[in-house]
Every structure is written in C-alpha cells, then in structure tokens.
XYZ file of C-alpha atoms in Angstrom:
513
model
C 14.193 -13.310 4.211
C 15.401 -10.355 5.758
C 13.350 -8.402 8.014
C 13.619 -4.991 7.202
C 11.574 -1.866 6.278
C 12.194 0.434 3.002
C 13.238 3.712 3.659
C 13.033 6.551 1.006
C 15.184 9.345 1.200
C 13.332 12.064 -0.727
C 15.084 14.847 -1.899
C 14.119 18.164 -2.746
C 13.630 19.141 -6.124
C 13.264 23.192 -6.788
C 10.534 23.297 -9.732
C 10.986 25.897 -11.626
C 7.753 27.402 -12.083
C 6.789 27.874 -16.192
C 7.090 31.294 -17.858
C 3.125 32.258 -16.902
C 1.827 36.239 -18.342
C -1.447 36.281 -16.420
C -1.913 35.329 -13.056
C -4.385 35.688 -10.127
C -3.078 36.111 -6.237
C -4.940 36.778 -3.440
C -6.117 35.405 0.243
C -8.623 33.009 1.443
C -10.467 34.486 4.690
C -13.109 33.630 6.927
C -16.184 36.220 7.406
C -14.321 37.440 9.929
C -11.297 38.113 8.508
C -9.657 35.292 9.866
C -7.184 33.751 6.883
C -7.893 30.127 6.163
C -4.780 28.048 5.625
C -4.412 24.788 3.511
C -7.638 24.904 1.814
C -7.699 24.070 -1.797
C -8.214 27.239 -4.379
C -8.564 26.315 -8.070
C -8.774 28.763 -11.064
C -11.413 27.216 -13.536
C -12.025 28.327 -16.878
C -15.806 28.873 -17.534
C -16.235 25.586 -19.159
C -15.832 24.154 -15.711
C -11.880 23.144 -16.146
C -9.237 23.293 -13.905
C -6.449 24.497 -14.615
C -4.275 25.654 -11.883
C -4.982 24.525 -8.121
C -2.524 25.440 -5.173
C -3.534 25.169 -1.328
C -3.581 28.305 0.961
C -0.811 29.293 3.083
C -0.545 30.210 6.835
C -1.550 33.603 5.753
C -4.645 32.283 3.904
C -2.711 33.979 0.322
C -2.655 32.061 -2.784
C -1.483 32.331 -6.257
C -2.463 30.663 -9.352
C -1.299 31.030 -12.861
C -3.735 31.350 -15.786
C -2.448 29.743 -19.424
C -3.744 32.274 -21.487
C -6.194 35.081 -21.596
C -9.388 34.998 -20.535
C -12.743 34.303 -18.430
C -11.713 32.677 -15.342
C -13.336 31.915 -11.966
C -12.035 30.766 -8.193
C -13.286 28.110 -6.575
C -11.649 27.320 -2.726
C -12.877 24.445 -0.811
C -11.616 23.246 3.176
C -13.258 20.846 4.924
C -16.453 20.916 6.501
C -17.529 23.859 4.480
C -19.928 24.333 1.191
C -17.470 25.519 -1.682
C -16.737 28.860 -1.913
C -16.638 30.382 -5.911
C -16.159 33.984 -7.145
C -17.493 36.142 -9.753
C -16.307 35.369 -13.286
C -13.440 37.386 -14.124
C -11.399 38.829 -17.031
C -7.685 38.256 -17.893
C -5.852 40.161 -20.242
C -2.590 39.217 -21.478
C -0.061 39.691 -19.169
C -2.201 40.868 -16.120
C -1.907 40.259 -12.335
C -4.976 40.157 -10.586
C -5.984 40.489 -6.982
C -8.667 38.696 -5.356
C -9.311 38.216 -1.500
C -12.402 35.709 -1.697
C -14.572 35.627 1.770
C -15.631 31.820 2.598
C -19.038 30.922 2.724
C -20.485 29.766 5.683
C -22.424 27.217 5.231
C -21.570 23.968 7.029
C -21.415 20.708 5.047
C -24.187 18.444 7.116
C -22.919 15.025 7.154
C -25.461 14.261 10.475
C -28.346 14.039 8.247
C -27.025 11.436 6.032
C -28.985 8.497 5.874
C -27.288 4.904 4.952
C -29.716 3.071 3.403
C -30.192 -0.550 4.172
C -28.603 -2.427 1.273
C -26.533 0.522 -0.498
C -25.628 0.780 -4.102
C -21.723 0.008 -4.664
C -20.691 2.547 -7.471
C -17.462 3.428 -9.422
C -16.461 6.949 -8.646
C -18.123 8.000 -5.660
C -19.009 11.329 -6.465
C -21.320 10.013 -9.451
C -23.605 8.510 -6.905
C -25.900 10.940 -5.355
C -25.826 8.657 -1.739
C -22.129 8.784 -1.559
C -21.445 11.921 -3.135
C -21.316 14.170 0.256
C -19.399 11.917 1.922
C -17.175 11.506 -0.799
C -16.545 15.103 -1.238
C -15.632 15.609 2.128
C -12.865 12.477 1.935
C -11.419 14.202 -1.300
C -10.664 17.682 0.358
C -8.938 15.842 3.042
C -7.281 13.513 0.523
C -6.172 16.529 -1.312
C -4.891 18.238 1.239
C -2.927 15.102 2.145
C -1.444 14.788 -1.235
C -0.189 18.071 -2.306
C 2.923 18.214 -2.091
C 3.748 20.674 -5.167
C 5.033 23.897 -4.241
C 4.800 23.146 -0.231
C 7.063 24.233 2.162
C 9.136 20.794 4.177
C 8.282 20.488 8.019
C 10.481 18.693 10.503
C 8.976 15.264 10.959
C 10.565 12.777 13.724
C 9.023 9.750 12.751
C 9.189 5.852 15.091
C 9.104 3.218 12.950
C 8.112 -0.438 14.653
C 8.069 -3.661 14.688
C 6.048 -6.244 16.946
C 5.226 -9.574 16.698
C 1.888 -10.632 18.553
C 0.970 -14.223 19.631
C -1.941 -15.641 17.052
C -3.878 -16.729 20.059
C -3.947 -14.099 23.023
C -2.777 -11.071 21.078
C -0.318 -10.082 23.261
C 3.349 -8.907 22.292
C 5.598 -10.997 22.274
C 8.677 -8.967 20.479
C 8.875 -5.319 19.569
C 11.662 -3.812 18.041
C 11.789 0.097 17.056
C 13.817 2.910 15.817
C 13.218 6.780 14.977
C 14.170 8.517 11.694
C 13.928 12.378 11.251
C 14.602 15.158 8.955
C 13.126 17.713 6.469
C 10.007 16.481 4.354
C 6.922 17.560 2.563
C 5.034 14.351 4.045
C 6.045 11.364 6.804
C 4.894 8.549 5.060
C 4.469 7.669 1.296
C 3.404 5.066 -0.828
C 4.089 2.702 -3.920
C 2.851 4.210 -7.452
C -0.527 3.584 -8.381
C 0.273 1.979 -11.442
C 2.128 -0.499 -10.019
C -0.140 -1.815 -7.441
C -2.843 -1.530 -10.199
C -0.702 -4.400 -12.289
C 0.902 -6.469 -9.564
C -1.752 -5.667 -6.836
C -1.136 -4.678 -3.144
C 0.406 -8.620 -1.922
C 3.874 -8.723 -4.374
C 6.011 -12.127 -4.250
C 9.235 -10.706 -4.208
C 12.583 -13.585 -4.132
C 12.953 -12.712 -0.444
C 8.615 -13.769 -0.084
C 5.943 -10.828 0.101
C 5.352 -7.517 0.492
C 2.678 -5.790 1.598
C 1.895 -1.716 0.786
C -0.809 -0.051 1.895
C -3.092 2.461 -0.168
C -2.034 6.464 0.939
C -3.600 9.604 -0.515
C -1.812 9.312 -3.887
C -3.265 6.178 -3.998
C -6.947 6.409 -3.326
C -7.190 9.446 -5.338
C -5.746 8.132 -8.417
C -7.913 6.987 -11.490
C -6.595 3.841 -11.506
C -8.008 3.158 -7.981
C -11.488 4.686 -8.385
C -11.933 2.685 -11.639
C -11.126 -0.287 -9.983
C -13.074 0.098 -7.181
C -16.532 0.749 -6.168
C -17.774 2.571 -3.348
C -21.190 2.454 -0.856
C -21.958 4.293 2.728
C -21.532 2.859 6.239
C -22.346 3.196 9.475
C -22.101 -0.426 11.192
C -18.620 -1.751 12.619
C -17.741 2.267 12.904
C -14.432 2.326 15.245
C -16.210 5.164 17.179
C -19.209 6.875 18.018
C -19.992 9.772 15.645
C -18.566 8.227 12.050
C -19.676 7.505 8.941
C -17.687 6.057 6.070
C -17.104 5.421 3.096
C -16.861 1.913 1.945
C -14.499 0.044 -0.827
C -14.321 -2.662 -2.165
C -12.232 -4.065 -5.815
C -14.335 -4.366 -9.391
C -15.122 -7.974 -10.130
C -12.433 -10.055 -12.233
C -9.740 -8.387 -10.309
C -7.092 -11.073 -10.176
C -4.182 -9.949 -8.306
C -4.258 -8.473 -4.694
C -6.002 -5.836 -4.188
C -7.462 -4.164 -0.570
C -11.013 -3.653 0.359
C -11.880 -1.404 3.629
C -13.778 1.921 5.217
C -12.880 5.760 5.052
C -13.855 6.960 8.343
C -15.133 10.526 8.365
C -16.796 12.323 11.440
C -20.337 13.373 10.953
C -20.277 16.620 13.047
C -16.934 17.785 11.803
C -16.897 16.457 8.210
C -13.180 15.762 8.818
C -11.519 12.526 7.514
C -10.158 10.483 10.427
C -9.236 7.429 9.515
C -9.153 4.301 7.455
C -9.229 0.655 7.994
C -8.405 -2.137 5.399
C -8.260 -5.521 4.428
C -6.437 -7.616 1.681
C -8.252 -9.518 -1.031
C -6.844 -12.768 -2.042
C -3.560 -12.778 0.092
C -1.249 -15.892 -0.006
C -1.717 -16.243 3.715
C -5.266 -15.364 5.393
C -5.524 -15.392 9.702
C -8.247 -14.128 11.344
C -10.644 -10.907 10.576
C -8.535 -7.853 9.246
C -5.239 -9.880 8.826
C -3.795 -9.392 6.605
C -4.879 -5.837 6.899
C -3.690 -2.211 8.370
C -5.074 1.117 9.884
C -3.959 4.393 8.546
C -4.531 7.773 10.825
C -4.868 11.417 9.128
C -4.443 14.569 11.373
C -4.556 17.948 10.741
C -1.087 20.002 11.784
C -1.419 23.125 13.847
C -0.485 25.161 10.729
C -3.742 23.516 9.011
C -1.963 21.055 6.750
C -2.770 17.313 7.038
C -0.614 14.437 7.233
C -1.129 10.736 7.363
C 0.158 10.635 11.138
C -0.052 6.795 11.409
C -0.226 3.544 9.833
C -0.594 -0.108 10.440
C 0.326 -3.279 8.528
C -0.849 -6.550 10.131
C 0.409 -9.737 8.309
C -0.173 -13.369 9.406
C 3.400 -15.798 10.273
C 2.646 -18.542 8.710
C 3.951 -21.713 10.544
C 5.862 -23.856 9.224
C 4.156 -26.582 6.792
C 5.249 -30.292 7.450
C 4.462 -32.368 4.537
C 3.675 -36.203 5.647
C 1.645 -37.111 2.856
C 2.553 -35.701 -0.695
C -0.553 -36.578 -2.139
C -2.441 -34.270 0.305
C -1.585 -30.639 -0.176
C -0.142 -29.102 3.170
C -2.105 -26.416 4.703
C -1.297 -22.603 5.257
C -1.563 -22.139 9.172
C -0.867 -18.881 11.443
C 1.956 -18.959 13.816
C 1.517 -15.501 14.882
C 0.771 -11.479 13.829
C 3.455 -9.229 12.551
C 2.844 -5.691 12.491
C 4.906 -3.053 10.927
C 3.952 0.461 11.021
C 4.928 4.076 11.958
C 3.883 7.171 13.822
C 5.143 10.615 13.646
C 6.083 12.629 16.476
C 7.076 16.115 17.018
C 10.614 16.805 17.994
C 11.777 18.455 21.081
C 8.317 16.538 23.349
C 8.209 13.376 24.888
C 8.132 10.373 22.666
C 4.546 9.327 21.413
C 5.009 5.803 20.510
C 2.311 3.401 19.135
C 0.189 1.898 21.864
C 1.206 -1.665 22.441
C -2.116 -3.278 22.137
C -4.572 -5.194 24.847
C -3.805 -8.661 25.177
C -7.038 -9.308 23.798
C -6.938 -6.377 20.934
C -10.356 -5.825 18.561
C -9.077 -6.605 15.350
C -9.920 -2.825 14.123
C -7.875 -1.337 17.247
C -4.347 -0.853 16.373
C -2.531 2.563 17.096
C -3.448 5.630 19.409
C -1.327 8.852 18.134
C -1.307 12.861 18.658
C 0.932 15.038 17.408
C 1.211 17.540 19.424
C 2.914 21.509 18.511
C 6.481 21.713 18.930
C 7.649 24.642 22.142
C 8.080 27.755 20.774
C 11.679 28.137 19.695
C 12.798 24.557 19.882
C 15.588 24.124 17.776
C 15.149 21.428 14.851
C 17.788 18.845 15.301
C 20.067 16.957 13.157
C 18.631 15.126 10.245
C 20.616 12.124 9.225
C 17.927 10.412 7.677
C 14.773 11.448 5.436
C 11.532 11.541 7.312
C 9.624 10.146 4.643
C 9.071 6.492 4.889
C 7.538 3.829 2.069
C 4.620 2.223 3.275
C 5.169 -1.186 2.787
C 5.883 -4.466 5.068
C 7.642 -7.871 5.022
C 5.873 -10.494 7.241
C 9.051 -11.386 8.890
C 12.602 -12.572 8.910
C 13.307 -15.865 6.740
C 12.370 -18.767 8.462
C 11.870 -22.333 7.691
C 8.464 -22.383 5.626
C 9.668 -19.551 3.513
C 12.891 -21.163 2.693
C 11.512 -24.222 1.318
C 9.045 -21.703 -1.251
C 12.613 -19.972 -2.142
C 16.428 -21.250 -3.162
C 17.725 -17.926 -2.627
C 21.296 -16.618 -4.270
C 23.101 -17.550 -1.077
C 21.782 -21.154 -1.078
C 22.312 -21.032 -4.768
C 26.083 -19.906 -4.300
C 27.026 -22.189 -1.539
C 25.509 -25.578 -3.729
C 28.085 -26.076 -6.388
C 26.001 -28.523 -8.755
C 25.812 -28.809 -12.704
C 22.318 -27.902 -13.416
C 18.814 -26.543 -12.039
C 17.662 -30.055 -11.752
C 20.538 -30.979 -9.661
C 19.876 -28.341 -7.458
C 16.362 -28.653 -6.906
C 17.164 -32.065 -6.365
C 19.612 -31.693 -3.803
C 17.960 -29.358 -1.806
C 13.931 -29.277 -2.246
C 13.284 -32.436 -3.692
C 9.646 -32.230 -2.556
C 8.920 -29.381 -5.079
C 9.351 -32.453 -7.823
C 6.084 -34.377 -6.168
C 3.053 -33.339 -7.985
C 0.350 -33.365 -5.809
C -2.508 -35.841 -6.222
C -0.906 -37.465 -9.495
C -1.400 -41.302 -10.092
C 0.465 -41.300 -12.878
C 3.940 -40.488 -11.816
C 6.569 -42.660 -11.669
C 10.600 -42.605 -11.346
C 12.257 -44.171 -14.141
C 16.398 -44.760 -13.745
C 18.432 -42.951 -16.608
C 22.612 -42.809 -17.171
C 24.002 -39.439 -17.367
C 27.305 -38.518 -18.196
C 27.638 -37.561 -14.249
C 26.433 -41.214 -13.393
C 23.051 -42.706 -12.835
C 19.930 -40.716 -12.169
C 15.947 -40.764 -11.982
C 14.274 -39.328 -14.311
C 10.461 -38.299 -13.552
C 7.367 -39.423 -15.687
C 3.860 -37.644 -15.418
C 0.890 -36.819 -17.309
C 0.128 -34.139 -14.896
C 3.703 -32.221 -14.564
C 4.894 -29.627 -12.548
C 5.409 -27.243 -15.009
C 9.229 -25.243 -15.169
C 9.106 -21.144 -16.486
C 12.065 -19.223 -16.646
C 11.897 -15.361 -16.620
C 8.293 -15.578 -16.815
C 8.314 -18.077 -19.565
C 6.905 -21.559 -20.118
C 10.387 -23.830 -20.467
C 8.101 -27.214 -19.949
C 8.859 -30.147 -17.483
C 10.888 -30.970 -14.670
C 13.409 -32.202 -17.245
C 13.647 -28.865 -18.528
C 15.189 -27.674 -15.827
C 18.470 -29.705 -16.781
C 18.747 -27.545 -19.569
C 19.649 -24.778 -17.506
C 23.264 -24.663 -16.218
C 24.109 -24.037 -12.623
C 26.046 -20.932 -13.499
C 23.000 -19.244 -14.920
C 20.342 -19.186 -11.806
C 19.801 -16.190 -9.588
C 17.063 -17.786 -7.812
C 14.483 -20.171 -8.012
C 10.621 -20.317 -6.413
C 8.134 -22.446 -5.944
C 4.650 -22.265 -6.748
C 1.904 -25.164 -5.406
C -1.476 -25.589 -7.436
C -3.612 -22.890 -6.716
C -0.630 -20.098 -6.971
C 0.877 -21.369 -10.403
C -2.731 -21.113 -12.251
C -2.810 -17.628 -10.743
C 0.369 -16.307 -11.856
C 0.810 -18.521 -14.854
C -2.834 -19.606 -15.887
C -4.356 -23.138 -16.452
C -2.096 -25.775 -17.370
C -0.314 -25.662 -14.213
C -2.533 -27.703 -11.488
C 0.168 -29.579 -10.063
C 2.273 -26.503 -9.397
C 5.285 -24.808 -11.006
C 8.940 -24.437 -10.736
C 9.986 -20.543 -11.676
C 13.626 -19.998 -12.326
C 15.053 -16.667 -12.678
C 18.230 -16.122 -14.147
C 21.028 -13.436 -13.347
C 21.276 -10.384 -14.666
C 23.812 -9.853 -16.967
C-alpha cells in the first residue's frame, strides 16, 4: 500500500451570476460605524425563506439578489452576537435598493448555559431548546467556514505531515513532511457528504483503508444532521472556558461513521475546535484512535478557515496465524498520524507540534496563523493549497498484503485461474475458521492433480460485489480477468455482504474493460 496523501488541485471557476432585476446592496456596521466583515446577511422573504445569503466583505458591503418582486427582509448574523434583522421592505421590479443595517448589540451568553446531568441526544440541534444556543453559535462559524461562493482566493502555504508514534510511549519515531502553496478559497477540504453517508468515514479501498475526516461541508449537510444526534458538554473539555457540542451516529448505522465534540468558547461564543472518534473501525487502539482533531481560526480579514487537522490511525501488527481454527487477533504496532497546518507565507515556519512522549490522547496540534508583513510578495504557486482530508494508515506492509493480492502480485503470478492464484499465494484465506466439517478431497484436472475443498460452512467467493458461491467458484474465473482480489474474515464479510458468510469471503474484482 502506498503511503501517500490526496492532493486536490482546485481550480477556479468564474460563476456567472444569473440575470437578477431587483436587488438589495448595502453594508453591515457596528454601532459605531465600524464595518463588520464575513458575517452572514440573508434576504428572506416574509414567509421566513431564504433566498439569497452572501457573507460581508472587508468593507462590511454586501449584495444580494431578490427573484422577483416583493416584501423582503435582512437578516445578518456573526458570531457572538444576537441576529441582527431589518424592517420589511418593498421591491419593485427591477429596483436596486440600499440598505446599511447597524448590528445589534446584544452579546450571545453562552456562560450561563447549564449542561444538565444526563442530556437529551436530539436530531438537529437547533430543534432542542438545550442545544439550540450552542448550536447556533457552531453554525455561524460553520458557515462562515463553508462559503466559498462568490469569495475572493487567499494565499495559503500549507505543511502537510506525516509521523509515526510508538503504541507504547508516544513518542515519534518517524516524521516525514512537505509544504504545498498557492491560490485558494479554503486550505483544507473534504469528501462529499453523500458519499461518506453510503460508504461511511473508514473505506476499504484495494490498497487497505482510508480514513476522511468530517469538515464544514460536512457537518452542515442534511445528511449528517439526520444521521446524527446531538447533546451539551462540559466534561473532558480540552481547555478551561469550553463548552461543546456533542455527536454521536443514529442507531442501525452500519458502516463507519465518527462520533466526537464541537468545542466552542463560552465567553467568546467562537467555535474553536473539534475532536473525533471513529465508530466501528477495522482496527481499534487505544482512546481516540482511530480518531483526529480539527482547528478553526478566524483570518485577520475576519474570514475563518479550518487551520488544522489531525488523523490518528492505529498500525496494526502483523497477524501470525498458528492455529487456523482460532481466529488471529487485530493488535497495534504503532500510531500514524497524517494531518496539515496552514501557515502564512513570507514568516517563519509554524509546523505541527511534535507531541510529548507521553501525549493526552485529545492533544494533538498547536497552530497560529499569524498576518503576513505588509507588502510581502506572494510567491510561486506550483501546487493548489487546498488539500483532501483524508489518510492511509501507512505504507504496505506484511499484514496488509496477506488481506490484498494486489495487480502487481497479480501480474507477476502467471497461473490459469483465481483458484490457482489464491492457492499459490494465500492459501490460508481457503481455511474456514472453526469448521469441523472441512476436508480436502484429491481431484484430476486437465493441468494435473489437485485438492479440491469440501465444507458445509464455506468461505463464500463474490465477484464485483456479487455472490459467485464457493471456493470452487473461483476456478471459473480465468487468470486474465482479475484486477485484484481481497479478503474478508468472519465478522467483515457479514458486514459488507450480510449473513451467510461466517466463515469469511473471498472478493474478486475484475478489470475494467
């Protein structure tokens, strides 16, 4: 398996904005006069819609298109701050208007939120009255996080890393990094909702699993708050002076999925971190692996980024099998983190802290991004500063290659059929596991003699995601035909496949044509 993170190189698109007649423009100001950039200003309609939402700029102006004529109203919200909403106004066809709304200033109060004991857990935060403050507040920030439509690119120099700690003392025992910059409306991005929706956060892939990590996109989507439900918290907070907002997947959730804590300061009402875990992972170490960190900071031109993230994954050791009626156990070699942090160009790099040799599991990565000097010239950008949040555990290795007949091995072991190359080189993938019934009974074949296997409680053989049958199935398929092939013990097959498949399954996937 190769060790290796995925870069995206995001291009920008020029959206042509739609032929709009009436329109509303205006600027977002303290009650000082003081403009108040990147907060969110929505035009509603009166029944309460939205229907056109932009954030402020540097200059605190904004501009929002109406769809038709009407009775409108603006509603701007930043962080920290009770939501500010106009007068209802009038649009006639075709008609600019001019607004400058003044923000209110009444302070969201996050210090006099009390957690009750046992909480309730509820879908959609912000329909449960204990939650729905806090909740609020994480949305704004979220928002701001996420809007990308319409923004101007910043220069982002972002270090990408990867360490490897010892599963005993925590300390580091390889660390490898590199530093990617360039033009980009955000450092760090995400898989699509959807997709971690149906194949869940842990993904076998032929090279073993990837891990991604939820971003803004993410927890704002419907598909995540449906799925999840949410309570208050203060204990375990990573600091003094949080409170957050707790997640955790809906019951009958079957694939990976990632349970964890939005951290949000009580004074400031601003959203500082979050910390996460992975439900039902294929490998499980000690507490919060596999799991990650993710850091949000505002910029100094009031936008916020995700500055930082974390993905901790265990190394699982490699499994020796001396009994093959006993099912091996999964054990941790080591920690494998992956991660990034952005810096500004033209300072001093501001790397990821290496952690303590004895690290709290929730520590993971100190990171400031400080304001560029005044007049700094942005340098060359060969790469895209965007990044995919995602992680491999680490390069292939021993225990993974006996789960996996990749395309080289597969390439390089000239054989007749599937059978012949299991056979040759993981025979132990044709032992069912606990089975008295299975026997080896000889056979003639036109290639000379062979075994052939006999059990009433097979290891079952899919191809392409389908049931084929047996292990004798697999002669069926010609050599010529396989792009890969994986293994699957017990416990894994009746997850991905469903009952039937207790003594594990044999998944072949042919090449594309």
């Amino acid at each position: 398996m190769t060790r290796r993170l995925l870069p995206l190189l995001l291009c920008a698109l020029a959206l042509a904005s739609p032929a709009g007649a009436q329109a509303v423009s205006g600027r977002f100001v303290d009650q000082d006069g003081t403009p108040i950039p990147s907060a969110r200003v929505t035009l509603q309609a009166e029944s309460g819609a939205a229907v056109h939402a932009v954030l402020t700029g540097a200059d605190g102006q904004f501009s929002l298109r109406a769809p038709a004529a009407g009775r409108y109203l603006l509603r701007a919200e930043r962080i920290g701050y009770a939501a500010t909403v106009s007068a209802p106004m009038t649009l006639a066809a075709g008609e600019t208007a001019t607004q400058r709304l003044v923000a209110a200033g009444q302070r969201v109060m996050l210090e006099s939120v009390v957690v009750s004991a046992q909480p309730r857990c509820s879908i959609r935060p912000g329909d449960a009255e204990e939650t729905a403050a806090v909740w609020g507040e994480v949305r704004k920030a979220l928002d701001v996080v996420s809007a990308t439509s319409g923004e101007t690119r910043a220069q982002f120099a972002v270090e990408l890393f990867e360490r490897q700690l010892d599963a005993t003392s925590g300390s580091v025992t390889e660390d490898t990094r590199r530093r990617v910059q360039g033009m980009a409306q955000k450092p760090f991005v995400t898989v699509d909702p959807e997709r971690l929706s149906t194949t869940g956060f842990v993904e076998r892939t032929r090279d073993g699993y990837l891990y991604a990590a939820p971003d803004a996109d993410v927890l704002l989507s419907d598909l995540f708050l449906e799925g999840h439900c949410f309570r208050l918290r203060s204990a375990g907070a990573p600091a003094a002076g949080l409170i957050g907002l707790a997640f955790e997947p809906v019951r009958g959730r079957r694939v990976s999925d990632v349970q964890g804590v939005l951290w949000v300061d009580r004074a400031s009402a601003e959203l500082r971190l979050m910390e996460f875990e992975y439900t039902r992972p294929p490998v499980r170490g000690r507490a919060g692996v596999p799991g990650g960190r993710m850091e949000f900071q505002r910029l100094p031109d009031g936008r916020w980024i995700t500055s930082a993230w974390v993905i901790r994954m265990p190394v699982e050791a490699p499994r020796a099998q001396t009994n093959v009626l006993v099912p091996a156990t999964r054990q941790m070699a080591a920690i494998r983190e992956v991660g990034g942090a952005v810096q500004r160009p033209g300072t001093a790099t501001l790397a990821a802290a290496t952690p303590p040799a004895a690290p709290d599991p929730r520590a993971s990565i100190a990171m400031e991004t400080p304001a560029a000097a005044p007049g700094t010239p942005a340098p060359a950008a060969p790469e895209a500063a965007s990044t995919v949040i995602e992680a491999r555990p680490e390069a292939e290795r021993q225990s993974d290659r006996r789960r996996l007949i990749g395309r080289a091995e597969v390439e390089r072991t000239i054989v007749g059929t599937a059978f012949e190359l299991v056979q040759s080189l993981r025979p132990q993938w044709m032992r069912a596991r606990g089975s008295d019934a299975m026997s080896m009974t000889p056979i003639a074949t036109r290639d000379g003699p062979a075994m052939a296997i006999n059990d009433e409680n097979p290891i079952m053989v899919w191809v392409d995601g389908r049931r084929l049958g047996t292990l004798e199935t697999l002669r069926t398929i010609s050599y010529g035909e396989i792009d890969y092939i994986e293994y699957f013990d017990g416990t894994e097959a009746q997850q991905r496949f469903g009952a039937g498949n207790a003594q594990g399954a044999i998944h072949v996937v042919r090449r594309r044509r």
